[in-house]
PDB file of C-alpha atoms in Angstrom:
ATOM      1  CA  SER A 839     102.619  87.896 106.657  1.00 67.00           C
ATOM      2  CA  ALA A 840     103.689  84.433 106.407  1.00 76.00           C
ATOM      3  CA  VAL A 841     102.218  81.696 104.653  1.00 92.00           C
ATOM      4  CA  ILE A 842     101.743  78.794 107.204  1.00 96.00           C
ATOM      5  CA  SER A 843     100.852  75.167 106.222  1.00 97.00           C
ATOM      6  CA  GLN A 844      99.248  72.171 108.684  1.00 98.00           C
ATOM      7  CA  LYS A 845      99.278  68.924 107.883  1.00 97.00           C
ATOM      8  CA  PRO A 846      96.658  67.088 107.984  1.00 97.00           C
ATOM      9  CA  SER A 847      93.691  69.673 108.230  1.00 97.00           C
ATOM     10  CA  ARG A 848      91.689  67.454 109.539  1.00 97.00           C
ATOM     11  CA  ASP A 849      91.855  63.843 111.467  1.00 97.00           C
ATOM     12  CA  ILE A 850      88.884  61.010 113.118  1.00 97.00           C
ATOM     13  CA  CYS A 851      90.834  59.215 115.450  1.00 96.00           C
ATOM     14  CA  GLN A 852      90.549  56.770 117.922  1.00 97.00           C
ATOM     15  CA  ARG A 853      90.707  57.324 121.414  1.00 97.00           C
ATOM     16  CA  GLY A 854      94.013  56.072 123.020  1.00 97.00           C
ATOM     17  CA  THR A 855      95.764  56.974 119.860  1.00 97.00           C
ATOM     18  CA  SER A 856      98.248  59.288 118.886  1.00 97.00           C
ATOM     19  CA  LEU A 857      98.142  62.094 116.543  1.00 98.00           C
ATOM     20  CA  THR A 858     101.150  64.531 115.243  1.00 98.00           C
ATOM     21  CA  ILE A 859     100.705  67.878 113.527  1.00 98.00           C
ATOM     22  CA  GLN A 860     102.841  69.515 111.618  1.00 98.00           C
ATOM     23  CA  CYS A 861     103.500  73.076 111.120  1.00 97.00           C
ATOM     24  CA  GLN A 862     105.861  74.245 108.036  1.00 97.00           C
ATOM     25  CA  VAL A 863     107.005  78.161 107.327  1.00 96.00           C
ATOM     26  CA  ASP A 864     107.323  79.530 104.453  1.00 95.00           C
ATOM     27  CA  SER A 865     110.180  81.370 106.159  1.00 92.00           C
ATOM     28  CA  GLN A 866     112.792  81.495 109.343  1.00 92.00           C
ATOM     29  CA  VAL A 867     111.143  82.617 112.383  1.00 90.00           C
ATOM     30  CA  THR A 868     112.186  82.815 116.103  1.00 88.00           C
ATOM     31  CA  MET A 869     108.846  82.113 117.810  1.00 89.00           C
ATOM     32  CA  MET A 870     106.195  79.277 116.876  1.00 94.00           C
ATOM     33  CA  PHE A 871     103.162  78.875 119.061  1.00 96.00           C
ATOM     34  CA  TRP A 872     100.349  75.877 119.098  1.00 97.00           C
ATOM     35  CA  TYR A 873      97.001  76.820 119.749  1.00 97.00           C
ATOM     36  CA  ARG A 874      93.989  74.836 120.764  1.00 97.00           C
ATOM     37  CA  GLN A 875      90.222  76.115 120.019  1.00 96.00           C
ATOM     38  CA  GLN A 876      87.520  73.837 121.644  1.00 94.00           C
ATOM     39  CA  PRO A 877      84.186  73.909 119.952  1.00 89.00           C
ATOM     40  CA  GLY A 878      82.335  77.036 120.240  1.00 86.00           C
ATOM     41  CA  GLN A 879      85.285  78.837 122.240  1.00 89.00           C
ATOM     42  CA  SER A 880      88.042  81.330 121.448  1.00 88.00           C
ATOM     43  CA  LEU A 881      91.961  80.355 121.342  1.00 94.00           C
ATOM     44  CA  THR A 882      94.126  79.257 124.227  1.00 94.00           C
ATOM     45  CA  LEU A 883      97.934  78.675 123.889  1.00 94.00           C
ATOM     46  CA  ILE A 884      99.424  75.611 124.740  1.00 96.00           C
ATOM     47  CA  ALA A 885     102.709  76.176 124.312  1.00 96.00           C
ATOM     48  CA  THR A 886     105.580  77.930 122.769  1.00 94.00           C
ATOM     49  CA  ALA A 887     107.832  76.240 120.513  1.00 93.00           C
ATOM     50  CA  ASN A 888     111.602  78.063 120.474  1.00 85.00           C
ATOM     51  CA  GLN A 889     114.147  76.411 118.092  1.00 82.00           C
ATOM     52  CA  GLY A 890     117.344  75.253 119.924  1.00 80.00           C
ATOM     53  CA  SER A 891     115.230  75.010 123.308  1.00 81.00           C
ATOM     54  CA  GLU A 892     112.188  72.852 125.306  1.00 86.00           C
ATOM     55  CA  ALA A 893     109.099  74.164 124.561  1.00 92.00           C
ATOM     56  CA  THR A 894     107.240  76.771 126.921  1.00 93.00           C
ATOM     57  CA  TYR A 895     103.960  75.315 128.369  1.00 95.00           C
ATOM     58  CA  GLU A 896     100.863  76.671 129.564  1.00 93.00           C
ATOM     59  CA  SER A 897      99.026  76.250 132.862  1.00 93.00           C
ATOM     60  CA  GLY A 898      97.037  73.019 132.241  1.00 95.00           C
ATOM     61  CA  PHE A 899      98.735  72.027 129.782  1.00 97.00           C
ATOM     62  CA  VAL A 900     101.975  68.986 129.923  1.00 96.00           C
ATOM     63  CA  ILE A 901     104.781  67.831 127.621  1.00 96.00           C
ATOM     64  CA  ASP A 902     103.361  64.055 128.284  1.00 96.00           C
ATOM     65  CA  LYS A 903     100.314  64.673 126.489  1.00 97.00           C
ATOM     66  CA  PHE A 904     101.302  67.733 124.285  1.00 97.00           C
ATOM     67  CA  PRO A 905     105.123  66.514 123.288  1.00 96.00           C
ATOM     68  CA  ILE A 906     106.682  69.567 120.606  1.00 96.00           C
ATOM     69  CA  SER A 907     109.140  69.426 118.676  1.00 94.00           C
ATOM     70  CA  ARG A 908     111.055  72.470 116.892  1.00 94.00           C
ATOM     71  CA  PRO A 909     113.980  71.007 114.656  1.00 92.00           C
ATOM     72  CA  ASN A 910     114.484  73.866 112.638  1.00 92.00           C
ATOM     73  CA  LEU A 911     113.088  77.642 112.001  1.00 93.00           C
ATOM     74  CA  THR A 912     110.520  76.598 109.502  1.00 94.00           C
ATOM     75  CA  PHE A 913     108.974  73.635 110.926  1.00 95.00           C
ATOM     76  CA  SER A 914     107.632  72.427 113.960  1.00 96.00           C
ATOM     77  CA  THR A 915     105.319  69.897 115.190  1.00 97.00           C
ATOM     78  CA  LEU A 916     102.849  69.043 118.155  1.00 98.00           C
ATOM     79  CA  THR A 917     101.786  65.747 119.128  1.00 98.00           C
ATOM     80  CA  VAL A 918      98.054  65.053 120.745  1.00 98.00           C
ATOM     81  CA  SER A 919      98.995  61.836 122.764  1.00 98.00           C
ATOM     82  CA  ASN A 920      96.570  59.208 124.271  1.00 97.00           C
ATOM     83  CA  MET A 921      93.679  61.239 123.054  1.00 97.00           C
ATOM     84  CA  SER A 922      90.300  61.161 124.881  1.00 97.00           C
ATOM     85  CA  PRO A 923      87.289  62.791 123.289  1.00 96.00           C
ATOM     86  CA  GLU A 924      87.866  65.855 125.138  1.00 95.00           C
ATOM     87  CA  ASP A 925      90.859  66.685 122.716  1.00 97.00           C
ATOM     88  CA  SER A 926      88.273  67.144 120.048  1.00 97.00           C
ATOM     89  CA  SER A 927      89.488  70.268 119.089  1.00 97.00           C
ATOM     90  CA  ILE A 928      90.794  72.278 116.318  1.00 97.00           C
ATOM     91  CA  TYR A 929      95.019  73.223 116.350  1.00 98.00           C
ATOM     92  CA  LEU A 930      96.708  76.327 115.694  1.00 98.00           C
ATOM     93  CA  CYS A 931     100.070  77.083 115.026  1.00 97.00           C
ATOM     94  CA  SER A 932     100.902  80.511 115.020  1.00 96.00           C
ATOM     95  CA  VAL A 933     104.343  82.642 114.110  1.00 94.00           C
ATOM     96  CA  GLU A 934     105.352  85.840 115.410  1.00 90.00           C
ATOM     97  CA  ARG A 935     106.455  88.626 113.207  1.00 86.00           C
ATOM     98  CA  THR A 936     107.782  92.017 114.175  1.00 78.00           C
ATOM     99  CA  GLY A 937     105.146  94.643 112.668  1.00 67.00           C
ATOM    100  CA  GLY A 938     104.828  98.101 113.279  1.00 71.00           C
ATOM    101  CA  LEU A 939     104.902  99.110 117.114  1.00 77.00           C
ATOM    102  CA  TYR A 940     103.771  95.128 117.980  1.00 82.00           C
ATOM    103  CA  ASN A 941     105.275  91.557 117.175  1.00 84.00           C
ATOM    104  CA  GLU A 942     102.428  90.275 115.273  1.00 89.00           C
ATOM    105  CA  GLN A 943     101.050  86.548 115.434  1.00 92.00           C
ATOM    106  CA  PHE A 944      99.833  84.786 112.258  1.00 94.00           C
ATOM    107  CA  PHE A 945      98.113  81.658 112.147  1.00 96.00           C
ATOM    108  CA  GLY A 946      98.168  78.489 110.208  1.00 97.00           C
ATOM    109  CA  PRO A 947      94.768  76.923 108.661  1.00 97.00           C
ATOM    110  CA  GLY A 948      94.356  74.578 111.929  1.00 97.00           C
ATOM    111  CA  THR A 949      93.984  71.015 112.324  1.00 98.00           C
ATOM    112  CA  ARG A 950      90.526  69.909 112.679  1.00 97.00           C
ATOM    113  CA  LEU A 951      90.406  66.509 115.091  1.00 97.00           C
ATOM    114  CA  THR A 952      87.811  64.696 116.220  1.00 97.00           C
ATOM    115  CA  VAL A 953      88.214  61.604 118.909  1.00 97.00           C
ATOM    116  CA  LEU A 954      85.700  59.286 118.765  1.00 96.00           C
TER     117      LEU A 954
ATOM    118  CA  ARG B 808      86.697  88.309 135.707  1.00 73.00           C
ATOM    119  CA  LYS B 809      87.265  87.372 132.441  1.00 81.00           C
ATOM    120  CA  GLU B 810      90.751  88.267 131.190  1.00 90.00           C
ATOM    121  CA  VAL B 811      89.600  90.218 128.183  1.00 95.00           C
ATOM    122  CA  GLU B 812      85.507  90.538 127.714  1.00 95.00           C
ATOM    123  CA  GLN B 813      83.631  90.809 124.697  1.00 95.00           C
ATOM    124  CA  ASP B 814      79.620  91.281 124.087  1.00 92.00           C
ATOM    125  CA  PRO B 815      78.910  87.585 122.309  1.00 91.00           C
ATOM    126  CA  GLY B 816      76.543  89.352 120.024  1.00 91.00           C
ATOM    127  CA  PRO B 817      74.955  88.473 117.599  1.00 95.00           C
ATOM    128  CA  PHE B 818      75.162  91.859 115.841  1.00 96.00           C
ATOM    129  CA  ASN B 819      72.688  91.539 113.034  1.00 97.00           C
ATOM    130  CA  VAL B 820      72.933  94.821 110.844  1.00 97.00           C
ATOM    131  CA  PRO B 821      71.718  95.828 107.612  1.00 97.00           C
ATOM    132  CA  GLU B 822      74.610  96.543 104.549  1.00 98.00           C
ATOM    133  CA  GLY B 823      75.606  99.889 104.860  1.00 98.00           C
ATOM    134  CA  ALA B 824      75.316 100.060 108.643  1.00 97.00           C
ATOM    135  CA  THR B 825      77.679 101.673 111.189  1.00 98.00           C
ATOM    136  CA  VAL B 826      78.472  99.123 113.895  1.00 97.00           C
ATOM    137  CA  ALA B 827      80.969  99.274 116.589  1.00 96.00           C
ATOM    138  CA  PHE B 828      82.268  96.883 119.256  1.00 95.00           C
ATOM    139  CA  ASN B 829      83.573  96.823 122.136  1.00 94.00           C
ATOM    140  CA  CYS B 830      86.286  95.090 124.743  1.00 96.00           C
ATOM    141  CA  THR B 831      87.627  95.159 128.210  1.00 96.00           C
ATOM    142  CA  TYR B 832      91.039  93.850 129.177  1.00 95.00           C
ATOM    143  CA  SER B 833      91.829  93.249 132.970  1.00 93.00           C
ATOM    144  CA  ASN B 834      95.937  93.409 132.857  1.00 89.00           C
ATOM    145  CA  SER B 835      96.895  96.964 132.833  1.00 88.00           C
ATOM    146  CA  ALA B 836     100.328  95.331 132.044  1.00 87.00           C
ATOM    147  CA  SER B 837      99.065  94.675 128.819  1.00 88.00           C
ATOM    148  CA  GLN B 838     101.311  96.184 125.727  1.00 87.00           C
ATOM    149  CA  SER B 839      99.897  95.015 122.508  1.00 90.00           C
ATOM    150  CA  PHE B 840      96.790  95.186 121.384  1.00 93.00           C
ATOM    151  CA  PHE B 841      94.345  93.410 118.508  1.00 95.00           C
ATOM    152  CA  TRP B 842      91.691  92.721 116.665  1.00 97.00           C
ATOM    153  CA  TYR B 843      91.760  89.252 114.605  1.00 97.00           C
ATOM    154  CA  ARG B 844      88.345  88.074 112.547  1.00 97.00           C
ATOM    155  CA  GLN B 845      87.768  84.859 112.480  1.00 97.00           C
ATOM    156  CA  ASP B 846      85.241  83.202 109.596  1.00 96.00           C
ATOM    157  CA  CYS B 847      83.459  80.266 110.251  1.00 92.00           C
ATOM    158  CA  ARG B 848      86.100  76.766 109.999  1.00 89.00           C
ATOM    159  CA  LYS B 849      88.339  79.137 109.383  1.00 94.00           C
ATOM    160  CA  GLU B 850      91.566  80.888 111.123  1.00 95.00           C
ATOM    161  CA  PRO B 851      91.797  83.985 112.655  1.00 96.00           C
ATOM    162  CA  LYS B 852      93.347  86.808 110.815  1.00 96.00           C
ATOM    163  CA  LEU B 853      94.818  89.453 111.974  1.00 94.00           C
ATOM    164  CA  LEU B 854      92.546  92.535 110.912  1.00 96.00           C
ATOM    165  CA  MET B 855      94.711  95.478 112.746  1.00 94.00           C
ATOM    166  CA  SER B 856      96.925  96.138 115.447  1.00 92.00           C
ATOM    167  CA  VAL B 857      95.493  98.790 118.319  1.00 93.00           C
ATOM    168  CA  TYR B 858      97.623 101.877 119.043  1.00 87.00           C
ATOM    169  CA  SER B 859      96.929 104.729 121.596  1.00 86.00           C
ATOM    170  CA  SER B 860      96.737 107.198 119.056  1.00 86.00           C
ATOM    171  CA  GLY B 861      93.831 105.100 117.679  1.00 87.00           C
ATOM    172  CA  ASN B 862      94.149 103.676 114.117  1.00 90.00           C
ATOM    173  CA  GLU B 863      92.053 103.375 110.892  1.00 94.00           C
ATOM    174  CA  ASP B 864      92.602 101.143 108.146  1.00 93.00           C
ATOM    175  CA  GLY B 865      89.606 102.104 105.003  1.00 96.00           C
ATOM    176  CA  ARG B 866      86.191 101.318 106.998  1.00 97.00           C
ATOM    177  CA  PHE B 867      87.690  99.659 110.036  1.00 97.00           C
ATOM    178  CA  THR B 868      88.879 102.639 112.833  1.00 97.00           C
ATOM    179  CA  ALA B 869      90.103 100.913 116.000  1.00 96.00           C
ATOM    180  CA  GLN B 870      90.510 102.935 119.396  1.00 96.00           C
ATOM    181  CA  LEU B 871      91.979 102.537 122.745  1.00 95.00           C
ATOM    182  CA  ASN B 872      91.865 103.376 125.830  1.00 94.00           C
ATOM    183  CA  ARG B 873      94.559 102.716 128.067  1.00 92.00           C
ATOM    184  CA  ALA B 874      92.750 104.232 131.526  1.00 92.00           C
ATOM    185  CA  SER B 875      89.954 102.624 130.771  1.00 93.00           C
ATOM    186  CA  GLN B 876      91.297  99.270 129.523  1.00 94.00           C
ATOM    187  CA  TYR B 877      89.387  98.958 126.456  1.00 94.00           C
ATOM    188  CA  ILE B 878      89.457  99.063 123.228  1.00 96.00           C
ATOM    189  CA  SER B 879      86.919  99.256 120.213  1.00 96.00           C
ATOM    190  CA  LEU B 880      86.259  98.370 116.733  1.00 97.00           C
ATOM    191  CA  LEU B 881      84.039 100.287 114.313  1.00 97.00           C
ATOM    192  CA  ILE B 882      83.295  99.182 110.898  1.00 98.00           C
ATOM    193  CA  ARG B 883      81.476 101.227 108.676  1.00 98.00           C
ATOM    194  CA  ASP B 884      79.478 100.997 105.525  1.00 98.00           C
ATOM    195  CA  SER B 885      79.053  97.042 106.636  1.00 98.00           C
ATOM    196  CA  LYS B 886      79.577  94.826 103.601  1.00 98.00           C
ATOM    197  CA  LEU B 887      78.125  91.255 103.573  1.00 97.00           C
ATOM    198  CA  SER B 888      81.254  89.513 104.073  1.00 97.00           C
ATOM    199  CA  ASP B 889      82.133  91.726 106.719  1.00 98.00           C
ATOM    200  CA  SER B 890      79.244  88.891 108.565  1.00 98.00           C
ATOM    201  CA  ALA B 891      82.081  87.035 110.893  1.00 97.00           C
ATOM    202  CA  THR B 892      83.751  86.365 114.441  1.00 97.00           C
ATOM    203  CA  TYR B 893      85.808  89.186 115.896  1.00 97.00           C
ATOM    204  CA  LEU B 894      88.403  88.087 118.298  1.00 97.00           C
ATOM    205  CA  CYS B 895      89.825  91.107 120.583  1.00 97.00           C
ATOM    206  CA  VAL B 896      92.863  89.867 121.483  1.00 96.00           C
ATOM    207  CA  VAL B 897      95.758  91.831 124.335  1.00 95.00           C
ATOM    208  CA  ASN B 898      98.894  90.289 125.138  1.00 90.00           C
ATOM    209  CA  ALA B 899     100.077  89.653 128.634  1.00 82.00           C
ATOM    210  CA  ASP B 900     102.348  91.318 130.573  1.00 71.00           C
ATOM    211  CA  SER B 901     104.084  92.763 128.475  1.00 60.00           C
ATOM    212  CA  SER B 902     104.750  88.872 126.931  1.00 70.00           C
ATOM    213  CA  TYR B 903     104.215  87.477 123.530  1.00 78.00           C
ATOM    214  CA  LYS B 904     101.502  85.299 125.095  1.00 87.00           C
ATOM    215  CA  LEU B 905      98.038  86.482 123.688  1.00 91.00           C
ATOM    216  CA  ILE B 906      94.986  86.148 125.592  1.00 93.00           C
ATOM    217  CA  PHE B 907      91.870  85.777 123.012  1.00 95.00           C
ATOM    218  CA  GLY B 908      88.469  87.209 123.891  1.00 95.00           C
ATOM    219  CA  SER B 909      85.602  84.816 123.599  1.00 94.00           C
ATOM    220  CA  GLY B 910      84.911  86.813 120.071  1.00 95.00           C
ATOM    221  CA  THR B 911      81.765  89.139 118.574  1.00 96.00           C
ATOM    222  CA  ARG B 912      79.356  87.638 115.796  1.00 96.00           C
ATOM    223  CA  LEU B 913      78.391  90.110 113.460  1.00 97.00           C
ATOM    224  CA  LEU B 914      75.710  89.054 110.803  1.00 97.00           C
ATOM    225  CA  VAL B 915      75.145  91.886 107.751  1.00 98.00           C
ATOM    226  CA  ARG B 916      72.058  90.995 106.133  1.00 97.00           C
ATOM    227  CA  PRO B 917      71.344  92.481 102.658  1.00 96.00           C
TER     228      PRO B 917
END
């Protein structure tokens, strides 16, 4: 598995502001993903970030709200823009590694965001 | 209908018990299947991939029935440390996109 770190681990923000979350991996990976886990719910994919191309967003998520950067093969950022209390969630990045018959995904420790 | 359905539990079992979780998925094109474990306030961790032939890792056995679109996880000789939420995960349409079930909560009591 990969060693994945995220910064910040948690933050409390005021509505209307933006927060950028960083994800760092200990080795080069092609595909990185950003997920959201709202309180009491399971994970939902926000977007896929490949180096050298624009992120691909899932239905219900847009670039203006969640801009993503992927400047190299070990790093990505997700920005939560113009935050509202509904954005209070855990945000997780993950990377894909080839494992056995399937490609497997491994998750960072998450960023716990509270918007007041 | 949810794409991945699980019984939310909680399953409350004594130490040493055997417990089984089930999961159904709706997309017959799914090709990859996994069980993840998530502890409270932690990230999901891959427990095991699930293959058509079934696979076992110590006390954990996973099985896949493609015809019925059904996945199971069996935990034998439960330990207190097995207490967690178990997430059934499948990929969507043969792609990298993972669909997560809402999880089954397990509580193992002394």
